[in-house]
Short mmCIF file of C-alpha atoms in Angstrom, two decimals:
data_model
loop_
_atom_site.label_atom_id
_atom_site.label_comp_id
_atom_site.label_asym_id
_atom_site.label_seq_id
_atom_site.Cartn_x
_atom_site.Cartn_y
_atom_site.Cartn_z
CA UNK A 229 0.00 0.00 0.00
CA UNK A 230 1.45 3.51 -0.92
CA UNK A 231 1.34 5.99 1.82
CA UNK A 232 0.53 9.88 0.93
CA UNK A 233 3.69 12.03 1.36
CA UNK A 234 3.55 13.53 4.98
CA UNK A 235 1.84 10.55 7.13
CA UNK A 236 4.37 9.84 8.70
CA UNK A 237 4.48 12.69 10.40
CA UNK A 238 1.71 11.65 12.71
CA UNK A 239 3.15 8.06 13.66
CA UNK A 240 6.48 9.71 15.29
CA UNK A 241 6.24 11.02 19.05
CA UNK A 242 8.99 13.58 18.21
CA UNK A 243 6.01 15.38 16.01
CA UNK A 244 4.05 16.08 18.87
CA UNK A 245 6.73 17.70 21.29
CA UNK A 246 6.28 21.23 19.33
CA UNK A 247 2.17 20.62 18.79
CA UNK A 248 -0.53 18.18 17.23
CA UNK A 249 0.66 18.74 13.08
CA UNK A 250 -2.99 20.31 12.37
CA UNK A 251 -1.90 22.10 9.19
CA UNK A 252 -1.03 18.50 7.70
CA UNK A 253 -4.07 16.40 9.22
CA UNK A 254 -6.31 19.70 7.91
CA UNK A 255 -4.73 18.81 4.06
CA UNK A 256 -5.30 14.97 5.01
CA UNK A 257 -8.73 15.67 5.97
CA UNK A 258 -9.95 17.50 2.96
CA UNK A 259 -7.90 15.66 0.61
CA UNK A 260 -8.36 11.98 1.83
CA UNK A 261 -9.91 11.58 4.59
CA UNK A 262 -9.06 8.23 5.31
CA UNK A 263 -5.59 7.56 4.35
CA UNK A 264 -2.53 5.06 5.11
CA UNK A 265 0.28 5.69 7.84
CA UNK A 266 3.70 3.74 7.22
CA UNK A 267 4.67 2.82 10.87
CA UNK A 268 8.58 2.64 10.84
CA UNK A 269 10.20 1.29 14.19
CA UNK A 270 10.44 4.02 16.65
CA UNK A 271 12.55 3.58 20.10
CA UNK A 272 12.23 0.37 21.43
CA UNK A 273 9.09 -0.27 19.46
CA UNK A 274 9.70 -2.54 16.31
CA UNK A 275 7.92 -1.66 12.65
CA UNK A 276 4.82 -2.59 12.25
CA UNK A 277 2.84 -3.10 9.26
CA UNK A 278 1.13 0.55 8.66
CA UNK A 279 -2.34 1.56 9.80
CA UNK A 280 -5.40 3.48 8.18
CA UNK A 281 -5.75 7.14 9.83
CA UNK A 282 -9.58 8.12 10.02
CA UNK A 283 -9.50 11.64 9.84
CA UNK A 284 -13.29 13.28 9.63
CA UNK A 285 -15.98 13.78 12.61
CA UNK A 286 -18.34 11.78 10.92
CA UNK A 287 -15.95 8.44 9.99
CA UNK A 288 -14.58 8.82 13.11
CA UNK A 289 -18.02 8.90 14.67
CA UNK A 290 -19.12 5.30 12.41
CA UNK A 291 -15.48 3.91 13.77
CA UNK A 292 -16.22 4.13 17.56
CA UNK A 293 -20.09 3.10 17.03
CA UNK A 294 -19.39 -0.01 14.85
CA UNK A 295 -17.64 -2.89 17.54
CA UNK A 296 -18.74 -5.32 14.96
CA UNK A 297 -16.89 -4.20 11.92
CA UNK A 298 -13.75 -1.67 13.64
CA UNK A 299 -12.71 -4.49 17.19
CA UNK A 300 -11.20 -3.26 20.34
CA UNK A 301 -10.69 -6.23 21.44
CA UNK A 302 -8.81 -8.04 18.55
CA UNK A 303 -5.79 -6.00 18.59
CA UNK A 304 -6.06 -3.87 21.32
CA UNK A 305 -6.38 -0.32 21.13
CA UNK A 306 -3.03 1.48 21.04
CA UNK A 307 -1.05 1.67 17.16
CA UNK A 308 2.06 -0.56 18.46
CA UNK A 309 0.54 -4.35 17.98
CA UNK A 310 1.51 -6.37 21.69
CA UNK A 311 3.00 -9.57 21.80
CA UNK A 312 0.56 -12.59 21.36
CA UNK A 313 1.64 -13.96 25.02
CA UNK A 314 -0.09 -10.11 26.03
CA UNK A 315 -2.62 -9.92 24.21
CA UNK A 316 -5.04 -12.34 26.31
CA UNK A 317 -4.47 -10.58 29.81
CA UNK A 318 -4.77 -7.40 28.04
CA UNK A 319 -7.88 -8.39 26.61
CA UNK A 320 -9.61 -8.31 30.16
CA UNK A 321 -9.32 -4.90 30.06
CA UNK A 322 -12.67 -2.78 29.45
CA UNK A 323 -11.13 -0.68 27.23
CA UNK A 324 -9.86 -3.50 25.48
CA UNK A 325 -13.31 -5.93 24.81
CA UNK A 326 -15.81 -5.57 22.39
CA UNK A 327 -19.46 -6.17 23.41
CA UNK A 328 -20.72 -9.10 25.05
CA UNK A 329 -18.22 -8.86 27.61
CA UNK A 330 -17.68 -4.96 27.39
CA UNK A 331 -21.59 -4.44 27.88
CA UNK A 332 -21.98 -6.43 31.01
CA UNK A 333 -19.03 -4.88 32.75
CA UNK A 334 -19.62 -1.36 31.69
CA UNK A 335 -23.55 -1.80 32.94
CA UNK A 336 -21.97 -3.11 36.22
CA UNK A 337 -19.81 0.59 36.42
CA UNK A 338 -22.58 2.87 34.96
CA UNK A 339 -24.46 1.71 38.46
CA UNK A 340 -21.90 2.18 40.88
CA UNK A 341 -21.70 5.70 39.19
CA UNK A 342 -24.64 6.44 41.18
CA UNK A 343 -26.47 10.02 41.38
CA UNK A 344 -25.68 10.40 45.29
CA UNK A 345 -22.51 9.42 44.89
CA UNK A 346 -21.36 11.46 42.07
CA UNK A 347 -23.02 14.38 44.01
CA UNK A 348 -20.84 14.00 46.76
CA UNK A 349 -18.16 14.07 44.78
CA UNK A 350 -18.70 17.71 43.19
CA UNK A 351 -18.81 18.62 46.74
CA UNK A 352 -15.59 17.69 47.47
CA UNK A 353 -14.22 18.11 43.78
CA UNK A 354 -14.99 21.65 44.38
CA UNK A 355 -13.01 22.04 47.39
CA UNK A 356 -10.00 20.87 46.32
CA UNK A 357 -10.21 22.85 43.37
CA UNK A 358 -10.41 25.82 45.79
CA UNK A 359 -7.39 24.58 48.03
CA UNK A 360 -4.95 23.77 45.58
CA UNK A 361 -5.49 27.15 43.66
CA UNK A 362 -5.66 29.06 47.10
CA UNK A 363 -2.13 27.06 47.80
CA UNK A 364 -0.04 28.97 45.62
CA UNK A 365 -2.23 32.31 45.48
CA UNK A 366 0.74 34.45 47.23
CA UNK A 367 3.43 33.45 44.96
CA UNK A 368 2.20 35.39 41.88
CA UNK A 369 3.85 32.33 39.69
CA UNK A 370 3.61 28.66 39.53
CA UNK A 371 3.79 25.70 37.05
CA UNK A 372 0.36 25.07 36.26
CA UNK A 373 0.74 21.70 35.02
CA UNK A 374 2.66 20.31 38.02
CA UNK A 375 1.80 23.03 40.93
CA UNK A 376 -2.08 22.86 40.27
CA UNK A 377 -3.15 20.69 37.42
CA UNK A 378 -1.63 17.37 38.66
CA UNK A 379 -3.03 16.91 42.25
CA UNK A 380 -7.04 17.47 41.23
CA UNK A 381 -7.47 14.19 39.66
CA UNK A 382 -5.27 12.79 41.57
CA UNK A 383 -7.38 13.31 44.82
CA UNK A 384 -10.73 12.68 42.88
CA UNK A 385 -9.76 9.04 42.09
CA UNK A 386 -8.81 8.61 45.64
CA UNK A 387 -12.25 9.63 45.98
CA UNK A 388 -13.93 7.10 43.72
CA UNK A 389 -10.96 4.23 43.89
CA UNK A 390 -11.30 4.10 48.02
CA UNK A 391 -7.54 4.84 48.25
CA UNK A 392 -6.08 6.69 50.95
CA UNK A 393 -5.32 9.99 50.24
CA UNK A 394 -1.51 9.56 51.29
CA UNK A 395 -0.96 6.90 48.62
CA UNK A 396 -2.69 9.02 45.95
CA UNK A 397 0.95 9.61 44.09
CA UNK A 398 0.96 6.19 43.37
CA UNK A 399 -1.41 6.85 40.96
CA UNK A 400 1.01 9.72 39.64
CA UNK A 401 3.53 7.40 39.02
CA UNK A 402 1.48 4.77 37.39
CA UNK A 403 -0.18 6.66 34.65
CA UNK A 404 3.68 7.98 34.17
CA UNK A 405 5.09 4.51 33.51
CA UNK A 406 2.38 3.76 31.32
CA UNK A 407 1.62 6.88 29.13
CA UNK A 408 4.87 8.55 29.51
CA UNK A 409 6.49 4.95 28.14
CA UNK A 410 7.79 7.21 24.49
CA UNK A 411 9.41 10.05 26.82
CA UNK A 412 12.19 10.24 29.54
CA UNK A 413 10.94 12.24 32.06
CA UNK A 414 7.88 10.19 32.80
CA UNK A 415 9.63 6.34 32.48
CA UNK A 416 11.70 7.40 35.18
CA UNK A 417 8.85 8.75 37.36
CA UNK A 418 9.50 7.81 40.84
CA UNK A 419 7.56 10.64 42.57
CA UNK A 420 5.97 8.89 45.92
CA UNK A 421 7.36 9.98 48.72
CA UNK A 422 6.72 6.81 51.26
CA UNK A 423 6.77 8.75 54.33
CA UNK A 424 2.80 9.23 54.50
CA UNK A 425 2.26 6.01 52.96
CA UNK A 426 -0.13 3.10 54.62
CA UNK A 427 0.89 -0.54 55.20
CA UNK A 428 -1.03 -1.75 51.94
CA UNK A 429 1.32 0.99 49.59
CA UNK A 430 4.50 -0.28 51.57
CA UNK A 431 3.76 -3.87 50.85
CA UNK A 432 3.05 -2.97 47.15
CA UNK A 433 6.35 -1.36 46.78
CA UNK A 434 7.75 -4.47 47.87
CA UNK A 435 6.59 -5.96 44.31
CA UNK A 436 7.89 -2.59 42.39
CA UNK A 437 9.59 -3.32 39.32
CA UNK A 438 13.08 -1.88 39.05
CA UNK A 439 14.53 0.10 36.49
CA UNK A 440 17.41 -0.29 34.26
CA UNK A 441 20.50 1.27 34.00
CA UNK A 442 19.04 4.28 32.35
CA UNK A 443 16.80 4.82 34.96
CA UNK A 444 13.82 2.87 32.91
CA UNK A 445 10.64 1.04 33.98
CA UNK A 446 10.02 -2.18 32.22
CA UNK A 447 7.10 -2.45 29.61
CA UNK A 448 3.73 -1.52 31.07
CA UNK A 449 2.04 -4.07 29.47
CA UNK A 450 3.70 -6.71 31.19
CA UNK A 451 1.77 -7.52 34.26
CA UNK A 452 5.49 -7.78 35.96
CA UNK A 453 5.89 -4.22 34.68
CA UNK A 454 3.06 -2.70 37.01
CA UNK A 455 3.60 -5.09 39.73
CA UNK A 456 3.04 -3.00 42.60
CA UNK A 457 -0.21 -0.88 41.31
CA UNK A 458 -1.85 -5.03 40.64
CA UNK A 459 -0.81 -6.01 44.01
CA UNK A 460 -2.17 -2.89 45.77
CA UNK A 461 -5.43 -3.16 43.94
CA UNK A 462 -5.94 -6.93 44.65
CA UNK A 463 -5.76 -6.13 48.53
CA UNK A 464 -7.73 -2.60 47.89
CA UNK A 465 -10.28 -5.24 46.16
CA UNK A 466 -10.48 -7.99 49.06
CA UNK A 467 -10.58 -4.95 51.68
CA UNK A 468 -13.42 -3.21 50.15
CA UNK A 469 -15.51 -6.38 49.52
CA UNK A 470 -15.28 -7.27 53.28
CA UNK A 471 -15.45 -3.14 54.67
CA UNK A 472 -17.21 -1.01 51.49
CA UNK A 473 -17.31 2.37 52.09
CA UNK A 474 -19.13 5.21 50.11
CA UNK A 475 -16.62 5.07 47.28
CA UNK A 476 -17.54 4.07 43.71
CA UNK A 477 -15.66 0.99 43.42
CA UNK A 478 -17.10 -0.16 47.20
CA UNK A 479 -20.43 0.30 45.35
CA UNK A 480 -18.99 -1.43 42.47
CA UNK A 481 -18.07 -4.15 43.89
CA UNK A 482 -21.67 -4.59 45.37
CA UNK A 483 -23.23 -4.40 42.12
CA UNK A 484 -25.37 -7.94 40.37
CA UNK A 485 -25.32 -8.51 36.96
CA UNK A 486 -28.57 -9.59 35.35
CA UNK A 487 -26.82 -13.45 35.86
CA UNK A 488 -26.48 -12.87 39.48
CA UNK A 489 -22.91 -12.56 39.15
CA UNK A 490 -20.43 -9.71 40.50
CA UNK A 491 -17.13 -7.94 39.32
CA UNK A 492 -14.67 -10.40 40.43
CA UNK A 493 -11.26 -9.50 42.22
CA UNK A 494 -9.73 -9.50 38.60
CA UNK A 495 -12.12 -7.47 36.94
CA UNK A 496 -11.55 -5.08 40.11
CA UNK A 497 -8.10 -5.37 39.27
CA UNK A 498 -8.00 -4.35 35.87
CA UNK A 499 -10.76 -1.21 36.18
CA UNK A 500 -8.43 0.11 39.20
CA UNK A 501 -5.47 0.13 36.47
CA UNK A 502 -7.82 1.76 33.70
CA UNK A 503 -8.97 4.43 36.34
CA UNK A 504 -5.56 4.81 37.94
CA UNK A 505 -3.91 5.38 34.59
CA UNK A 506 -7.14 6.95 31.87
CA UNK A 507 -8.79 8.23 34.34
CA UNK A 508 -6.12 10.37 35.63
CA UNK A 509 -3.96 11.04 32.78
CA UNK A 510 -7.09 12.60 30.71
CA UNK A 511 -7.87 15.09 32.90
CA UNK A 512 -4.43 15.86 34.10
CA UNK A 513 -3.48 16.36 30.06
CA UNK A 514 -7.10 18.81 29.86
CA UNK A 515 -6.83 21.37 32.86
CA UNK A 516 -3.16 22.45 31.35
CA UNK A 517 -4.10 22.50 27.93
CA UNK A 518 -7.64 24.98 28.79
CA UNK A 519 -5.10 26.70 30.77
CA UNK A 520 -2.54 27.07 27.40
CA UNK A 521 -5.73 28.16 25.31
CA UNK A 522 -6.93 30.59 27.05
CA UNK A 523 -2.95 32.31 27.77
CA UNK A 524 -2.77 32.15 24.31
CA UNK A 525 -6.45 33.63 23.45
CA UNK A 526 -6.83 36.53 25.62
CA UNK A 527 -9.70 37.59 24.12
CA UNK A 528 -11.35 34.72 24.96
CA UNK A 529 -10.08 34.77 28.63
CA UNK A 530 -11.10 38.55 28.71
CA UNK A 531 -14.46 37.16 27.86
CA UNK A 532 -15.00 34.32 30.50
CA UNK A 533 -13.54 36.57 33.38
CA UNK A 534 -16.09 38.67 32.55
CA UNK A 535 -18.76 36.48 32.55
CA UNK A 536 -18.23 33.34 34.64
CA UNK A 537 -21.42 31.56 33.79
CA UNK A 538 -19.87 30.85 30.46
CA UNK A 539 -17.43 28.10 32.09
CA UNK A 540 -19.65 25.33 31.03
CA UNK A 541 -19.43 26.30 27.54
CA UNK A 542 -15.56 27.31 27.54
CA UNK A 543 -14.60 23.43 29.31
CA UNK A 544 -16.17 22.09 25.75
CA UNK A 545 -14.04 24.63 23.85
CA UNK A 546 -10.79 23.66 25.81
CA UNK A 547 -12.18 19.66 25.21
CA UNK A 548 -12.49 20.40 21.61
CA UNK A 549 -9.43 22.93 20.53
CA UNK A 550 -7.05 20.99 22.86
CA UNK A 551 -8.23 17.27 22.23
CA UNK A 552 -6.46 15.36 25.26
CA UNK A 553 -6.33 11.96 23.79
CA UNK A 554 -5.19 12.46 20.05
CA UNK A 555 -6.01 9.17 18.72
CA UNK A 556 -7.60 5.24 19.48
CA UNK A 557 -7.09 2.09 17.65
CA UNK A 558 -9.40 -0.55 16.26
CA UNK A 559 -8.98 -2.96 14.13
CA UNK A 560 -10.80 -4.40 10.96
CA UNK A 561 -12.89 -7.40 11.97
CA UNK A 562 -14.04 -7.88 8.41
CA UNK A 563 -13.48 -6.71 4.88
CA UNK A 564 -15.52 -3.11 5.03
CA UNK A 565 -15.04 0.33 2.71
CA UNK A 566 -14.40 3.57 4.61
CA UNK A 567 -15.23 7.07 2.90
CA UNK A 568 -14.92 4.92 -0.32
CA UNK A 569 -11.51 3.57 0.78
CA UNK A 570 -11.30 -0.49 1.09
CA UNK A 571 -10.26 -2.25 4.65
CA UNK A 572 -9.31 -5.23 4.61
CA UNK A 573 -9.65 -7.84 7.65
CA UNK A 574 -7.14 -7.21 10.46
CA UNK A 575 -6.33 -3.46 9.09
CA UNK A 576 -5.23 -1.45 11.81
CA UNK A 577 -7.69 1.08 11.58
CA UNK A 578 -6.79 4.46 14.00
CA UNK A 579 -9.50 7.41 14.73
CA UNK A 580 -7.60 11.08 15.46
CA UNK A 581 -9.67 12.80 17.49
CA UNK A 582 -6.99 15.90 16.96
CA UNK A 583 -8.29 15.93 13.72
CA UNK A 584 -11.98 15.24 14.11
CA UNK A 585 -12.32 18.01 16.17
CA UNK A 586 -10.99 20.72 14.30
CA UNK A 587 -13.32 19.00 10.88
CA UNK A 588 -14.87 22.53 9.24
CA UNK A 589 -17.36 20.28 8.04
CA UNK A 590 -18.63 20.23 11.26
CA UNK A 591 -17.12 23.34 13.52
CA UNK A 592 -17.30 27.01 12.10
CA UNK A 593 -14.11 28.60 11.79
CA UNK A 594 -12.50 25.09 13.08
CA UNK A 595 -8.77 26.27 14.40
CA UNK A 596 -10.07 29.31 16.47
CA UNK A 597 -10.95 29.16 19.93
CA UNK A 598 -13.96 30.72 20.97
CA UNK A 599 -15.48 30.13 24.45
CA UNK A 600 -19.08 30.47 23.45
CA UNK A 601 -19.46 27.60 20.68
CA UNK A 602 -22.58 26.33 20.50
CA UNK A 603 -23.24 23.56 19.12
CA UNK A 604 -20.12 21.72 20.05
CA UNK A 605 -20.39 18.15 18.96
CA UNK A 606 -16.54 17.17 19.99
CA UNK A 607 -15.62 13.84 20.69
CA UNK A 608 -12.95 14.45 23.28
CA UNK A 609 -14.79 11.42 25.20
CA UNK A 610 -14.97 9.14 22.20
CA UNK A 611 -17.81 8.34 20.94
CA UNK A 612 -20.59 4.61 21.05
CA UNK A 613 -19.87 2.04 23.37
CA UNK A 614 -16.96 3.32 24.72
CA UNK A 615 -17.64 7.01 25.27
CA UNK A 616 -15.60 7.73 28.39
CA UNK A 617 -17.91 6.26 31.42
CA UNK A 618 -16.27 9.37 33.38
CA UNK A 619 -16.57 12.32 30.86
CA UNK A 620 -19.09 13.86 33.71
CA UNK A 621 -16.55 13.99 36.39
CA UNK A 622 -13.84 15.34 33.99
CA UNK A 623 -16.13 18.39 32.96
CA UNK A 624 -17.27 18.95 36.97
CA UNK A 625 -12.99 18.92 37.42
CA UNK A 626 -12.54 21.12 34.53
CA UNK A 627 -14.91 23.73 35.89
CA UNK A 628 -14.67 23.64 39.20
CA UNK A 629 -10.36 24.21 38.44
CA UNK A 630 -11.07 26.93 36.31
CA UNK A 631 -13.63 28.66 38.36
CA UNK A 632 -11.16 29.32 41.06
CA UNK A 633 -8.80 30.31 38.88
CA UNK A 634 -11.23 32.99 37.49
CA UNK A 635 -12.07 33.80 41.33
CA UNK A 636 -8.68 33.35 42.98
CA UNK A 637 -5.82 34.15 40.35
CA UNK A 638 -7.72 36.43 38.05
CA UNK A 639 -5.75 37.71 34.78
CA UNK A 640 -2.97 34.46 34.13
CA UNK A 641 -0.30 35.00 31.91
CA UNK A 642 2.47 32.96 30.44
CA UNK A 643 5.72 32.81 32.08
CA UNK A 644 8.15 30.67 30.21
CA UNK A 645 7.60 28.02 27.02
CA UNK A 646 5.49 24.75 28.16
CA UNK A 647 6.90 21.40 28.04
CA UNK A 648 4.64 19.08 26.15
CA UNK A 649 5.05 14.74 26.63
CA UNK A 650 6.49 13.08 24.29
CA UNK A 651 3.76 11.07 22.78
CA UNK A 652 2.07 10.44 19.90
CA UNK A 653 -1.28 9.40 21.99
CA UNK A 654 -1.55 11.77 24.35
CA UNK A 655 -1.74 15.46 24.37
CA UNK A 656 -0.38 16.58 27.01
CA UNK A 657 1.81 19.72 28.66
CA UNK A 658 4.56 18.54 31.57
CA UNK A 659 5.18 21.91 32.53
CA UNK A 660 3.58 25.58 32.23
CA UNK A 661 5.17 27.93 33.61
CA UNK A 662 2.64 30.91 34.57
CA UNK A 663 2.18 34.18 36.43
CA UNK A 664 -0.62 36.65 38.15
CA UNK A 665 -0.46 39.80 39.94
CA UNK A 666 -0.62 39.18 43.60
CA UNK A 667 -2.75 41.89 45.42
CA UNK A 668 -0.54 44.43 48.24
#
């Protein structure tokens, strides 16, 4: 198959450490559409045999709502095909299984995600928000990404997981090994500090992986290379059986499924490392990148600080114009056509939401930002089966950050060049640097 000049632009993570190419997948989008990606060996990862890009809202849209025809589960759902041995105990994974399976354990989570206890959790979602912006108020500058950004999820999915808030950074470090695995700074993440740690984080950090002599984690995928976050959720999941609390995944694990049978201790174990790793690493890739679009829009900002009921609409705008996840795979399941392009079974088939949401078929004056957009049909959460079962808590953590920024920090300005991760599946910004006039 011949690739279009250019593709392989948006295979290589270097691409994405100066931006998401939007001038090329713009030209891909008009002019193709659907188009193939050479995939050349990149780091550690070997080639692999090339992959069709879906480009437009609308393909993207009959991608994500078609498990039939475009699998999750037959070759996972990240570009870089896993070794067979992985690919059944990565299969177990929600985010990994096509309906039956996906249905009945995604009904089993949409219950736990109960209106009381979602309610509670604004509550306290708010707080934080409030403490952690309050926490650097008096030094006029901070790195947003790092300083503010990182701890808000972090303490909301102590909140749902049922994890002590002491071993929260665990969670930090996990989603580091696993989404950071194309750049240096996050494979080497070894941020918890063990001094406020419980007994169940010490004995999981007995089962840690090492690193190698590059200061390295092993492969993610490897259930020996996450060791310590599967043996702290296996006791989390016997512990919360036996003593629930209000949490979601006490609730969870409470739930009946229409065959009278419950999540078992590895299903528990495998939706604690989707939650502990997606769950966080979405939002904590979001709140930096709103917080880049509106420094570099201050128009926009101008606008919202004037009028602070327009949050709601300016979190879609940050979901859409910043896109945190930039792309999902499926794969081919059968011999299907594609905006009048022909799959063939077991194509690699890979949706960019980067590029979906910025489709001028679908979004007025696409590449702008504009904080009142309405409609704004982005798919920032994906889109079908798999929309993201937590897209309701992101938005409540997006607003409730931003609104006490607006209240606390006021006007924000830059204050050095952001760092942006090293990936090509994740958008995300390590560090930005920013500064605010502190009141004499």
């Amino acid at each position: 198959m011949s690739a279009v000049t250019g593709t392989e632009t948006l295979m290589h993570p270097d691409t994405y450490v100066t931006g998401v190419p939007h001038d090329l997948m713009a030209r891909l989008r008009r002019e193709h559409g659907v188009v193939w990606v050479p995939e050349p060996a990149v780091d550690e990862w070997p080639a692999g045999p090339g992959f069709w890009a879906v480009l437009r809202h609308a393909d993207v849209e009959t991608v994500l709502r078609s498990p039939q025809v475009y699998s999750s589960s037959r070759g996972l759902t990240q570009i870089y095909d896993a070794p067979p041995p992985l690919l059944p105990p990565l299969r177990q994974m929600m985010i990994n299984m096509d309906p039956p399976d996906h249905s009945r354990l995604r009904g089993l989570l949409t219950k736990a995600f109960a209106p009381r206890a979602i309610a509670k959790l604004e509550e306290r979602i708010g707080d934080y928000a409030r403490d952690l912006v309050g926490a650097v108020a008096d030094r006029g500058r901070a790195d947003f990404a790092r300083d503010i950004a990182t701890d808000l999820p972090l303490l909301t999915l102590a909140d749902i997981l049922g994890v002590p808030e002491g071993d929260r950074w665990l969670m930090f470090d996990w989603s580091n090994r696993v989404i950071g695995v194309q750049d240096a700074e996050y494979q080497a993440s070894n941020e918890f500090d063990t001094s406020g740690a419980t007994e169940l984080a010490k004995r999981a950090l007995l089962v840690r992986p090492d690193p190698d002599e590059n200061g390295r984690m092993p492969d993610s995928r490897l259930p020996s290379g996450m060791a310590d976050l599967y043996a702290y959720a296996r006791e989390l999941a016997q512990y919360r059986r036996e003593h629930p609390g209000d949490d979601i995944m006490s609730l969870l694990m409470q739930q009946v499924d229409s065959d009278g049978g419950r999540v078992t201790i590895e299903e528990f174990e495998k939706l604690f490392w989707l939650f502990s790793v997606a769950g966080n690493e979405t939002v904590r890739n979001a709140l930096p990148g709103g917080m880049y679009a509106l420094i570099n829009h201050p128009d926009q900002y101008a606008r919202l600080r004037a009028d602070h009921t327009l949050v709601n609409s300016a979190v879609e705008e940050m979901l859409r114009w910043w896109s945190p996840v930039t792309q999902f795979r499926r794969t081919a399941n059968q011999d299907t056509t594609l905006a009048g392009v022909d799959i063939k079974d077991g194509d690699k088939v890979v949706v960019y939401f980067a590029s979906a949401n910025r489709d001028e078929t679908v979004f007025t004056d696409p590449d702008s930002f504009d904080v009142t957009r309405d409609p704004n049909p982005h798919l920032a959460f994906g889109h079908g089966p798999h929309f993201c079962i937590a897209a309701q808590l992101a938005r409540v953590q997006m607003r409730a950050l931003y609104g006490a920024v607006l209240e606390i920090l006021g006007d924000v300005k830059a204050d050095g060049e952001p760092v942006r991760l090293r990936s090509n599946f994740q958008n995300g910004i390590k560090h930005l640097p920013i500064r605010w006039d502190v009141p004499q």
